[in-house]
PDB file of N, CA and C in Angstrom:
ATOM      1  N   MET T1377      -7.343 -29.885 178.853  1.00 72.00           N
ATOM      2  CA  MET T1377      -6.245 -30.528 177.935  1.00 72.00           C
ATOM      3  C   MET T1377      -5.175 -29.645 177.896  1.00 72.00           C
ATOM      4  N   SER T1378      -4.104 -29.934 177.120  1.00 87.00           N
ATOM      5  CA  SER T1378      -3.221 -29.436 176.640  1.00 87.00           C
ATOM      6  C   SER T1378      -2.301 -30.803 175.123  1.00 87.00           C
ATOM      7  N   VAL T1379      -1.836 -29.810 174.470  1.00 92.00           N
ATOM      8  CA  VAL T1379      -0.612 -30.087 173.765  1.00 92.00           C
ATOM      9  C   VAL T1379       0.325 -29.763 173.881  1.00 92.00           C
ATOM     10  N   ASP T1380       1.052 -30.845 173.082  1.00 93.00           N
ATOM     11  CA  ASP T1380       2.444 -31.121 172.785  1.00 93.00           C
ATOM     12  C   ASP T1380       3.066 -30.819 171.747  1.00 93.00           C
ATOM     13  N   GLN T1381       4.872 -31.070 172.237  1.00 94.00           N
ATOM     14  CA  GLN T1381       4.951 -31.458 170.631  1.00 94.00           C
ATOM     15  C   GLN T1381       5.251 -31.739 169.346  1.00 94.00           C
ATOM     16  N   ALA T1382       4.745 -32.870 169.773  1.00 95.00           N
ATOM     17  CA  ALA T1382       4.881 -33.865 168.915  1.00 95.00           C
ATOM     18  C   ALA T1382       3.572 -33.916 168.532  1.00 95.00           C
ATOM     19  N   THR T1383       2.194 -33.602 169.161  1.00 95.00           N
ATOM     20  CA  THR T1383       0.952 -33.325 168.170  1.00 95.00           C
ATOM     21  C   THR T1383       1.155 -32.509 167.615  1.00 95.00           C
ATOM     22  N   VAL T1384       1.006 -30.956 168.296  1.00 95.00           N
ATOM     23  CA  VAL T1384       2.085 -29.580 167.278  1.00 95.00           C
ATOM     24  C   VAL T1384       2.488 -30.286 166.133  1.00 95.00           C
ATOM     25  N   ARG T1385       2.994 -31.113 165.323  1.00 95.00           N
ATOM     26  CA  ARG T1385       3.964 -32.075 164.269  1.00 95.00           C
ATOM     27  C   ARG T1385       3.091 -32.130 163.405  1.00 95.00           C
ATOM     28  N   ARG T1386       1.576 -33.266 164.306  1.00 95.00           N
ATOM     29  CA  ARG T1386       1.358 -34.406 164.434  1.00 95.00           C
ATOM     30  C   ARG T1386      -0.280 -33.331 163.159  1.00 95.00           C
ATOM     31  N   ILE T1387      -0.036 -32.656 164.203  1.00 94.00           N
ATOM     32  CA  ILE T1387      -1.348 -31.252 163.407  1.00 94.00           C
ATOM     33  C   ILE T1387      -1.228 -30.653 162.531  1.00 94.00           C
ATOM     34  N   ALA T1388      -0.064 -30.281 161.849  1.00 95.00           N
ATOM     35  CA  ALA T1388       0.735 -29.406 161.451  1.00 95.00           C
ATOM     36  C   ALA T1388       0.289 -30.884 159.599  1.00 95.00           C
ATOM     37  N   HIS T1389       1.284 -31.730 160.861  1.00 95.00           N
ATOM     38  CA  HIS T1389       1.096 -32.639 159.241  1.00 95.00           C
ATOM     39  C   HIS T1389      -0.603 -33.747 158.831  1.00 95.00           C
ATOM     40  N   LEU T1390      -1.369 -33.509 159.304  1.00 96.00           N
ATOM     41  CA  LEU T1390      -2.341 -33.490 158.745  1.00 96.00           C
ATOM     42  C   LEU T1390      -3.272 -32.760 158.350  1.00 96.00           C
ATOM     43  N   ALA T1391      -2.536 -31.359 158.564  1.00 96.00           N
ATOM     44  CA  ALA T1391      -3.453 -30.212 158.139  1.00 96.00           C
ATOM     45  C   ALA T1391      -2.591 -29.625 156.772  1.00 96.00           C
ATOM     46  N   ARG T1392      -1.659 -30.449 156.328  1.00 96.00           N
ATOM     47  CA  ARG T1392      -0.285 -29.903 155.357  1.00 96.00           C
ATOM     48  C   ARG T1392       0.031 -29.860 155.013  1.00 96.00           C
ATOM     49  N   ILE T1393       0.523 -28.834 156.865  1.00 95.00           N
ATOM     50  CA  ILE T1393       1.308 -27.060 156.669  1.00 95.00           C
ATOM     51  C   ILE T1393       2.198 -27.804 157.195  1.00 95.00           C
ATOM     52  N   LYS T1394       3.477 -26.696 156.322  1.00 95.00           N
ATOM     53  CA  LYS T1394       4.901 -27.091 156.626  1.00 95.00           C
ATOM     54  C   LYS T1394       5.228 -26.106 157.865  1.00 95.00           C
ATOM     55  N   VAL T1395       5.333 -26.880 159.289  1.00 94.00           N
ATOM     56  CA  VAL T1395       6.085 -25.575 159.999  1.00 94.00           C
ATOM     57  C   VAL T1395       7.353 -26.425 160.510  1.00 94.00           C
ATOM     58  N   ASN T1396       7.758 -25.106 160.579  1.00 94.00           N
ATOM     59  CA  ASN T1396      10.018 -24.862 161.664  1.00 94.00           C
ATOM     60  C   ASN T1396       9.560 -25.327 161.784  1.00 94.00           C
ATOM     61  N   GLU T1397      11.164 -26.239 162.815  1.00 95.00           N
ATOM     62  CA  GLU T1397      11.586 -26.843 163.974  1.00 95.00           C
ATOM     63  C   GLU T1397      11.166 -25.933 165.431  1.00 95.00           C
ATOM     64  N   ASP T1398      10.745 -24.147 165.091  1.00 95.00           N
ATOM     65  CA  ASP T1398      12.157 -23.340 165.710  1.00 95.00           C
ATOM     66  C   ASP T1398      10.365 -23.463 165.679  1.00 95.00           C
ATOM     67  N   ASP T1399       9.151 -22.856 165.283  1.00 95.00           N
ATOM     68  CA  ASP T1399       8.151 -22.686 165.217  1.00 95.00           C
ATOM     69  C   ASP T1399       7.352 -23.217 166.547  1.00 95.00           C
ATOM     70  N   VAL T1400       7.729 -25.093 166.609  1.00 95.00           N
ATOM     71  CA  VAL T1400       6.968 -25.696 166.535  1.00 95.00           C
ATOM     72  C   VAL T1400       6.869 -25.644 168.420  1.00 95.00           C
ATOM     73  N   PRO T1401       7.643 -24.916 169.381  1.00 95.00           N
ATOM     74  CA  PRO T1401       7.835 -24.423 170.931  1.00 95.00           C
ATOM     75  C   PRO T1401       6.275 -23.596 170.792  1.00 95.00           C
ATOM     76  N   HIS T1402       6.576 -22.863 169.859  1.00 95.00           N
ATOM     77  CA  HIS T1402       5.493 -21.767 170.085  1.00 95.00           C
ATOM     78  C   HIS T1402       3.952 -21.077 168.999  1.00 95.00           C
ATOM     79  N   LEU T1403       4.159 -22.227 168.743  1.00 95.00           N
ATOM     80  CA  LEU T1403       2.203 -22.978 168.640  1.00 95.00           C
ATOM     81  C   LEU T1403       1.432 -24.490 168.768  1.00 95.00           C
ATOM     82  N   GLN T1404       2.520 -24.259 169.929  1.00 95.00           N
ATOM     83  CA  GLN T1404       2.309 -25.611 171.017  1.00 95.00           C
ATOM     84  C   GLN T1404       1.522 -24.691 171.907  1.00 95.00           C
ATOM     85  N   GLY T1405       1.804 -22.788 172.384  1.00 95.00           N
ATOM     86  CA  GLY T1405       1.975 -22.239 173.668  1.00 95.00           C
ATOM     87  C   GLY T1405       0.642 -21.725 172.573  1.00 95.00           C
ATOM     88  N   GLU T1406       0.790 -22.033 171.889  1.00 96.00           N
ATOM     89  CA  GLU T1406      -1.007 -21.165 170.881  1.00 96.00           C
ATOM     90  C   GLU T1406      -2.051 -21.945 170.931  1.00 96.00           C
ATOM     91  N   LEU T1407      -1.686 -22.988 170.734  1.00 95.00           N
ATOM     92  CA  LEU T1407      -2.895 -24.158 171.077  1.00 95.00           C
ATOM     93  C   LEU T1407      -3.474 -24.693 171.441  1.00 95.00           C
ATOM     94  N   ASN T1408      -2.185 -24.149 173.739  1.00 96.00           N
ATOM     95  CA  ASN T1408      -2.574 -23.979 174.362  1.00 96.00           C
ATOM     96  C   ASN T1408      -3.830 -23.107 175.174  1.00 96.00           C
ATOM     97  N   ALA T1409      -3.645 -22.151 174.371  1.00 95.00           N
ATOM     98  CA  ALA T1409      -4.415 -20.895 175.246  1.00 95.00           C
ATOM     99  C   ALA T1409      -5.398 -20.981 174.786  1.00 95.00           C
ATOM    100  N   ILE T1410      -6.323 -21.123 172.719  1.00 94.00           N
ATOM    101  CA  ILE T1410      -7.016 -21.821 172.667  1.00 94.00           C
ATOM    102  C   ILE T1410      -8.114 -22.964 173.375  1.00 94.00           C
ATOM    103  N   LEU T1411      -7.138 -23.926 173.694  1.00 94.00           N
ATOM    104  CA  LEU T1411      -7.375 -25.118 174.240  1.00 94.00           C
ATOM    105  C   LEU T1411      -8.389 -24.382 175.214  1.00 94.00           C
ATOM    106  N   ALA T1412      -7.358 -23.527 176.451  1.00 93.00           N
ATOM    107  CA  ALA T1412      -7.632 -23.067 177.370  1.00 93.00           C
ATOM    108  C   ALA T1412      -9.160 -22.115 177.376  1.00 93.00           C
ATOM    109  N   PHE T1413      -8.961 -20.897 176.441  1.00 94.00           N
ATOM    110  CA  PHE T1413      -9.963 -20.319 175.906  1.00 94.00           C
ATOM    111  C   PHE T1413     -12.005 -21.327 176.082  1.00 94.00           C
ATOM    112  N   VAL T1414     -11.630 -22.805 175.376  1.00 92.00           N
ATOM    113  CA  VAL T1414     -12.066 -23.561 175.002  1.00 92.00           C
ATOM    114  C   VAL T1414     -12.919 -23.722 176.103  1.00 92.00           C
ATOM    115  N   GLU T1415     -12.204 -24.480 176.450  1.00 92.00           N
ATOM    116  CA  GLU T1415     -12.677 -25.119 177.953  1.00 92.00           C
ATOM    117  C   GLU T1415     -13.112 -23.740 179.444  1.00 92.00           C
ATOM    118  N   GLU T1416     -12.895 -23.079 179.306  1.00 92.00           N
ATOM    119  CA  GLU T1416     -13.687 -21.397 180.564  1.00 92.00           C
ATOM    120  C   GLU T1416     -15.254 -20.919 179.271  1.00 92.00           C
ATOM    121  N   LEU T1417     -15.516 -21.119 177.778  1.00 89.00           N
ATOM    122  CA  LEU T1417     -16.649 -21.332 177.226  1.00 89.00           C
ATOM    123  C   LEU T1417     -17.643 -22.714 177.364  1.00 89.00           C
ATOM    124  N   ALA T1418     -16.923 -23.426 178.025  1.00 87.00           N
ATOM    125  CA  ALA T1418     -17.570 -24.569 178.691  1.00 87.00           C
ATOM    126  C   ALA T1418     -18.483 -24.317 180.013  1.00 87.00           C
ATOM    127  N   SER T1419     -17.612 -23.174 180.457  1.00 89.00           N
ATOM    128  CA  SER T1419     -17.526 -23.327 181.701  1.00 89.00           C
ATOM    129  C   SER T1419     -18.522 -21.740 182.694  1.00 89.00           C
ATOM    130  N   VAL T1420     -19.702 -21.062 181.411  1.00 90.00           N
ATOM    131  CA  VAL T1420     -20.613 -20.296 181.467  1.00 90.00           C
ATOM    132  C   VAL T1420     -22.167 -20.947 181.463  1.00 90.00           C
ATOM    133  N   ASN T1421     -22.011 -20.312 182.312  1.00 91.00           N
ATOM    134  CA  ASN T1421     -23.965 -20.532 182.207  1.00 91.00           C
ATOM    135  C   ASN T1421     -24.245 -20.319 181.078  1.00 91.00           C
ATOM    136  N   VAL T1422     -24.979 -21.027 180.959  1.00 89.00           N
ATOM    137  CA  VAL T1422     -26.577 -20.789 179.607  1.00 89.00           C
ATOM    138  C   VAL T1422     -27.573 -20.792 179.206  1.00 89.00           C
ATOM    139  N   GLU T1423     -27.718 -21.001 180.479  1.00 91.00           N
ATOM    140  CA  GLU T1423     -29.150 -21.628 180.876  1.00 91.00           C
ATOM    141  C   GLU T1423     -30.219 -20.926 181.018  1.00 91.00           C
ATOM    142  N   GLY T1424     -30.958 -20.764 179.920  1.00 90.00           N
ATOM    143  CA  GLY T1424     -31.968 -20.333 179.525  1.00 90.00           C
ATOM    144  C   GLY T1424     -32.370 -19.644 179.145  1.00 90.00           C
ATOM    145  N   VAL T1425     -31.247 -19.352 178.954  1.00 87.00           N
ATOM    146  CA  VAL T1425     -30.358 -17.870 176.906  1.00 87.00           C
ATOM    147  C   VAL T1425     -30.713 -19.210 175.776  1.00 87.00           C
ATOM    148  N   GLU T1426     -31.129 -18.832 174.391  1.00 85.00           N
ATOM    149  CA  GLU T1426     -32.044 -18.820 173.348  1.00 85.00           C
ATOM    150  C   GLU T1426     -31.117 -19.084 172.237  1.00 85.00           C
ATOM    151  N   PRO T1427     -31.307 -20.195 171.611  1.00 84.00           N
ATOM    152  CA  PRO T1427     -29.566 -19.012 170.408  1.00 84.00           C
ATOM    153  C   PRO T1427     -30.403 -17.866 169.672  1.00 84.00           C
ATOM    154  N   MET T1428     -29.290 -17.344 168.798  1.00 81.00           N
ATOM    155  CA  MET T1428     -29.620 -16.255 168.497  1.00 81.00           C
ATOM    156  C   MET T1428     -29.230 -16.480 167.082  1.00 81.00           C
ATOM    157  N   THR T1429     -29.323 -15.670 165.847  1.00 77.00           N
ATOM    158  CA  THR T1429     -28.810 -15.417 164.639  1.00 77.00           C
ATOM    159  C   THR T1429     -28.176 -14.442 164.330  1.00 77.00           C
ATOM    160  N   SER T1430     -28.030 -13.659 165.256  1.00 80.00           N
ATOM    161  CA  SER T1430     -27.672 -12.053 164.794  1.00 80.00           C
ATOM    162  C   SER T1430     -27.623 -11.933 166.106  1.00 80.00           C
ATOM    163  N   ALA T1431     -26.964 -10.377 166.083  1.00 84.00           N
ATOM    164  CA  ALA T1431     -26.905 -10.071 167.149  1.00 84.00           C
ATOM    165  C   ALA T1431     -28.238  -8.844 167.650  1.00 84.00           C
ATOM    166  N   MET T1432     -28.923  -8.638 166.971  1.00 85.00           N
ATOM    167  CA  MET T1432     -30.116  -7.802 166.810  1.00 85.00           C
ATOM    168  C   MET T1432     -30.860  -8.412 166.119  1.00 85.00           C
ATOM    169  N   PRO T1433     -31.992  -8.258 167.268  1.00 80.00           N
ATOM    170  CA  PRO T1433     -33.569  -9.222 167.276  1.00 80.00           C
ATOM    171  C   PRO T1433     -34.150  -9.250 165.661  1.00 80.00           C
ATOM    172  N   VAL T1434     -33.735 -10.041 164.494  1.00 81.00           N
ATOM    173  CA  VAL T1434     -34.469  -9.013 163.130  1.00 81.00           C
ATOM    174  C   VAL T1434     -34.902  -9.881 162.485  1.00 81.00           C
ATOM    175  N   PRO T1435     -36.207 -10.633 162.239  1.00 81.00           N
ATOM    176  CA  PRO T1435     -36.621 -11.748 161.481  1.00 81.00           C
ATOM    177  C   PRO T1435     -35.356 -12.034 160.388  1.00 81.00           C
ATOM    178  N   MET T1436     -36.245 -13.295 159.929  1.00 78.00           N
ATOM    179  CA  MET T1436     -35.314 -13.802 159.101  1.00 78.00           C
ATOM    180  C   MET T1436     -36.047 -13.800 157.795  1.00 78.00           C
ATOM    181  N   LYS T1437     -35.915 -12.688 156.813  1.00 83.00           N
ATOM    182  CA  LYS T1437     -36.122 -12.818 155.526  1.00 83.00           C
ATOM    183  C   LYS T1437     -36.967 -14.242 155.268  1.00 83.00           C
ATOM    184  N   LYS T1438     -38.234 -14.415 154.433  1.00 88.00           N
ATOM    185  CA  LYS T1438     -38.920 -15.635 154.169  1.00 88.00           C
ATOM    186  C   LYS T1438     -39.612 -14.906 152.340  1.00 88.00           C
ATOM    187  N   ARG T1439     -39.314 -16.299 151.787  1.00 85.00           N
ATOM    188  CA  ARG T1439     -39.614 -16.040 150.344  1.00 85.00           C
ATOM    189  C   ARG T1439     -41.102 -17.346 150.565  1.00 85.00           C
ATOM    190  N   ALA T1440     -42.129 -16.179 149.710  1.00 87.00           N
ATOM    191  CA  ALA T1440     -43.846 -17.513 149.830  1.00 87.00           C
ATOM    192  C   ALA T1440     -43.081 -18.927 149.471  1.00 87.00           C
ATOM    193  N   ASP T1441     -43.802 -19.943 149.870  1.00 85.00           N
ATOM    194  CA  ASP T1441     -43.170 -21.569 149.192  1.00 85.00           C
ATOM    195  C   ASP T1441     -44.201 -21.693 148.338  1.00 85.00           C
ATOM    196  N   ILE T1442     -43.890 -20.555 147.088  1.00 84.00           N
ATOM    197  CA  ILE T1442     -44.845 -20.805 146.060  1.00 84.00           C
ATOM    198  C   ILE T1442     -44.576 -22.386 144.849  1.00 84.00           C
ATOM    199  N   VAL T1443     -44.983 -22.719 143.754  1.00 78.00           N
ATOM    200  CA  VAL T1443     -44.561 -23.118 143.107  1.00 78.00           C
ATOM    201  C   VAL T1443     -43.772 -22.410 142.081  1.00 78.00           C
ATOM    202  N   THR T1444     -43.113 -21.657 141.300  1.00 73.00           N
ATOM    203  CA  THR T1444     -42.917 -20.746 140.358  1.00 73.00           C
ATOM    204  C   THR T1444     -42.288 -21.314 139.429  1.00 73.00           C
ATOM    205  N   ASP T1445     -42.092 -22.535 138.933  1.00 68.00           N
ATOM    206  CA  ASP T1445     -41.856 -22.993 137.411  1.00 68.00           C
ATOM    207  C   ASP T1445     -42.768 -24.171 137.104  1.00 68.00           C
ATOM    208  N   GLY T1446     -41.681 -24.093 135.456  1.00 73.00           N
ATOM    209  CA  GLY T1446     -43.297 -24.613 134.203  1.00 73.00           C
ATOM    210  C   GLY T1446     -43.371 -24.244 132.934  1.00 73.00           C
ATOM    211  N   ASP T1447     -42.982 -24.783 132.400  1.00 77.00           N
ATOM    212  CA  ASP T1447     -44.117 -24.265 130.290  1.00 77.00           C
ATOM    213  C   ASP T1447     -42.592 -23.315 130.757  1.00 77.00           C
ATOM    214  N   MET T1448     -41.695 -23.642 131.207  1.00 81.00           N
ATOM    215  CA  MET T1448     -40.246 -22.136 130.596  1.00 81.00           C
ATOM    216  C   MET T1448     -39.583 -22.651 129.871  1.00 81.00           C
ATOM    217  N   ALA T1449     -39.793 -24.084 129.170  1.00 82.00           N
ATOM    218  CA  ALA T1449     -38.734 -25.307 128.184  1.00 82.00           C
ATOM    219  C   ALA T1449     -38.263 -24.041 127.540  1.00 82.00           C
ATOM    220  N   ASP T1450     -38.996 -23.440 126.840  1.00 85.00           N
ATOM    221  CA  ASP T1450     -38.851 -22.545 125.348  1.00 85.00           C
ATOM    222  C   ASP T1450     -37.649 -21.087 125.746  1.00 85.00           C
ATOM    223  N   ALA T1451     -38.234 -20.154 127.318  1.00 87.00           N
ATOM    224  CA  ALA T1451     -37.423 -19.944 127.507  1.00 87.00           C
ATOM    225  C   ALA T1451     -35.758 -20.014 128.073  1.00 87.00           C
ATOM    226  N   ILE T1452     -35.679 -21.610 128.786  1.00 87.00           N
ATOM    227  CA  ILE T1452     -34.542 -21.956 129.592  1.00 87.00           C
ATOM    228  C   ILE T1452     -33.412 -22.860 128.781  1.00 87.00           C
ATOM    229  N   VAL T1453     -34.277 -23.018 127.493  1.00 90.00           N
ATOM    230  CA  VAL T1453     -32.850 -23.200 125.633  1.00 90.00           C
ATOM    231  C   VAL T1453     -32.819 -22.618 124.942  1.00 90.00           C
ATOM    232  N   ALA T1454     -33.354 -21.568 124.970  1.00 91.00           N
ATOM    233  CA  ALA T1454     -33.171 -19.728 124.398  1.00 91.00           C
ATOM    234  C   ALA T1454     -32.005 -19.311 123.885  1.00 91.00           C
ATOM    235  N   ASN T1455     -30.985 -19.356 124.746  1.00 89.00           N
ATOM    236  CA  ASN T1455     -29.735 -19.778 124.233  1.00 89.00           C
ATOM    237  C   ASN T1455     -29.047 -20.659 124.105  1.00 89.00           C
ATOM    238  N   ALA T1456     -29.461 -21.330 124.546  1.00 91.00           N
ATOM    239  CA  ALA T1456     -28.379 -23.028 123.956  1.00 91.00           C
ATOM    240  C   ALA T1456     -28.150 -22.885 122.205  1.00 91.00           C
ATOM    241  N   PRO T1457     -26.231 -23.353 122.405  1.00 92.00           N
ATOM    242  CA  PRO T1457     -26.900 -23.315 120.370  1.00 92.00           C
ATOM    243  C   PRO T1457     -27.162 -24.758 120.083  1.00 92.00           C
ATOM    244  N   ALA T1458     -27.648 -25.691 120.824  1.00 92.00           N
ATOM    245  CA  ALA T1458     -27.739 -26.709 120.729  1.00 92.00           C
ATOM    246  C   ALA T1458     -28.880 -27.415 121.017  1.00 92.00           C
ATOM    247  N   VAL T1459     -30.080 -27.944 120.403  1.00 91.00           N
ATOM    248  CA  VAL T1459     -31.233 -27.768 120.951  1.00 91.00           C
ATOM    249  C   VAL T1459     -32.252 -29.314 120.410  1.00 91.00           C
ATOM    250  N   GLU T1460     -32.782 -30.113 121.017  1.00 91.00           N
ATOM    251  CA  GLU T1460     -33.730 -31.589 120.980  1.00 91.00           C
ATOM    252  C   GLU T1460     -34.746 -31.705 121.491  1.00 91.00           C
ATOM    253  N   ASP T1461     -35.720 -31.180 120.509  1.00 89.00           N
ATOM    254  CA  ASP T1461     -36.566 -31.918 121.937  1.00 89.00           C
ATOM    255  C   ASP T1461     -36.141 -31.074 123.542  1.00 89.00           C
ATOM    256  N   HIS T1462     -36.704 -29.766 122.875  1.00 84.00           N
ATOM    257  CA  HIS T1462     -36.130 -29.758 125.186  1.00 84.00           C
ATOM    258  C   HIS T1462     -36.108 -29.647 126.258  1.00 84.00           C
ATOM    259  N   PHE T1463     -34.447 -30.382 125.194  1.00 90.00           N
ATOM    260  CA  PHE T1463     -33.301 -30.606 125.785  1.00 90.00           C
ATOM    261  C   PHE T1463     -31.739 -29.244 124.469  1.00 90.00           C
ATOM    262  N   PHE T1464     -31.437 -29.501 126.076  1.00 92.00           N
ATOM    263  CA  PHE T1464     -29.013 -29.253 125.393  1.00 92.00           C
ATOM    264  C   PHE T1464     -28.628 -30.369 124.991  1.00 92.00           C
ATOM    265  N   VAL T1465     -28.332 -30.069 123.854  1.00 93.00           N
ATOM    266  CA  VAL T1465     -27.861 -30.974 122.566  1.00 93.00           C
ATOM    267  C   VAL T1465     -25.703 -30.805 123.427  1.00 93.00           C
ATOM    268  N   VAL T1466     -25.037 -31.438 123.704  1.00 92.00           N
ATOM    269  CA  VAL T1466     -23.316 -31.370 124.071  1.00 92.00           C
ATOM    270  C   VAL T1466     -23.016 -32.157 122.797  1.00 92.00           C
ATOM    271  N   PRO T1467     -21.602 -32.040 123.211  1.00 89.00           N
ATOM    272  CA  PRO T1467     -21.241 -33.522 121.802  1.00 89.00           C
ATOM    273  C   PRO T1467     -20.322 -34.401 123.147  1.00 89.00           C
ATOM    274  N   LYS T1468     -19.954 -35.336 122.574  1.00 87.00           N
ATOM    275  CA  LYS T1468     -20.375 -36.506 123.081  1.00 87.00           C
ATOM    276  C   LYS T1468     -19.141 -36.628 123.394  1.00 87.00           C
ATOM    277  N   VAL T1469     -18.172 -36.906 124.848  1.00 88.00           N
ATOM    278  CA  VAL T1469     -16.722 -37.064 125.637  1.00 88.00           C
ATOM    279  C   VAL T1469     -16.079 -38.103 125.763  1.00 88.00           C
ATOM    280  N   VAL T1470     -17.318 -39.123 125.687  1.00 87.00           N
ATOM    281  CA  VAL T1470     -17.119 -40.714 126.438  1.00 87.00           C
ATOM    282  C   VAL T1470     -17.643 -41.889 124.545  1.00 87.00           C
ATOM    283  N   GLU T1471     -15.991 -42.547 124.055  1.00 74.00           N
ATOM    284  CA  GLU T1471     -16.486 -42.879 122.729  1.00 74.00           C
ATOM    285  C   GLU T1471     -16.255 -44.140 123.746  1.00 74.00           C
TER     286      GLU T1471
END
C-alpha cells in the first residue's frame, strides 16, 4: 500500500493540520515508510507467542473485590458549603 500526494493532503485536512505544499512530498515518503514497516510486521510469525503487558514477567497488582463504602454520608459532605439531607446543595443554574 502506498500513499499519494492527494491522500497526504486529505489526511492533513482530516487531522486539521496545516501542511505547506513543499512538505507534501516529504510527508508522502514518511507515511509510505510507516506503512511499509507495518506490512513488514504483519509478516512476522507470532504463532504460540503469548500476549504480554510488560517486558518483564511481572504479575499485575490486584486489590481484593470488597465493598468498602457505605455509612459515610456525614464524612463525604463534611466539607460541603451547603448540605441538605446528605445531599450537596448547589445554586440553581436553569430558570
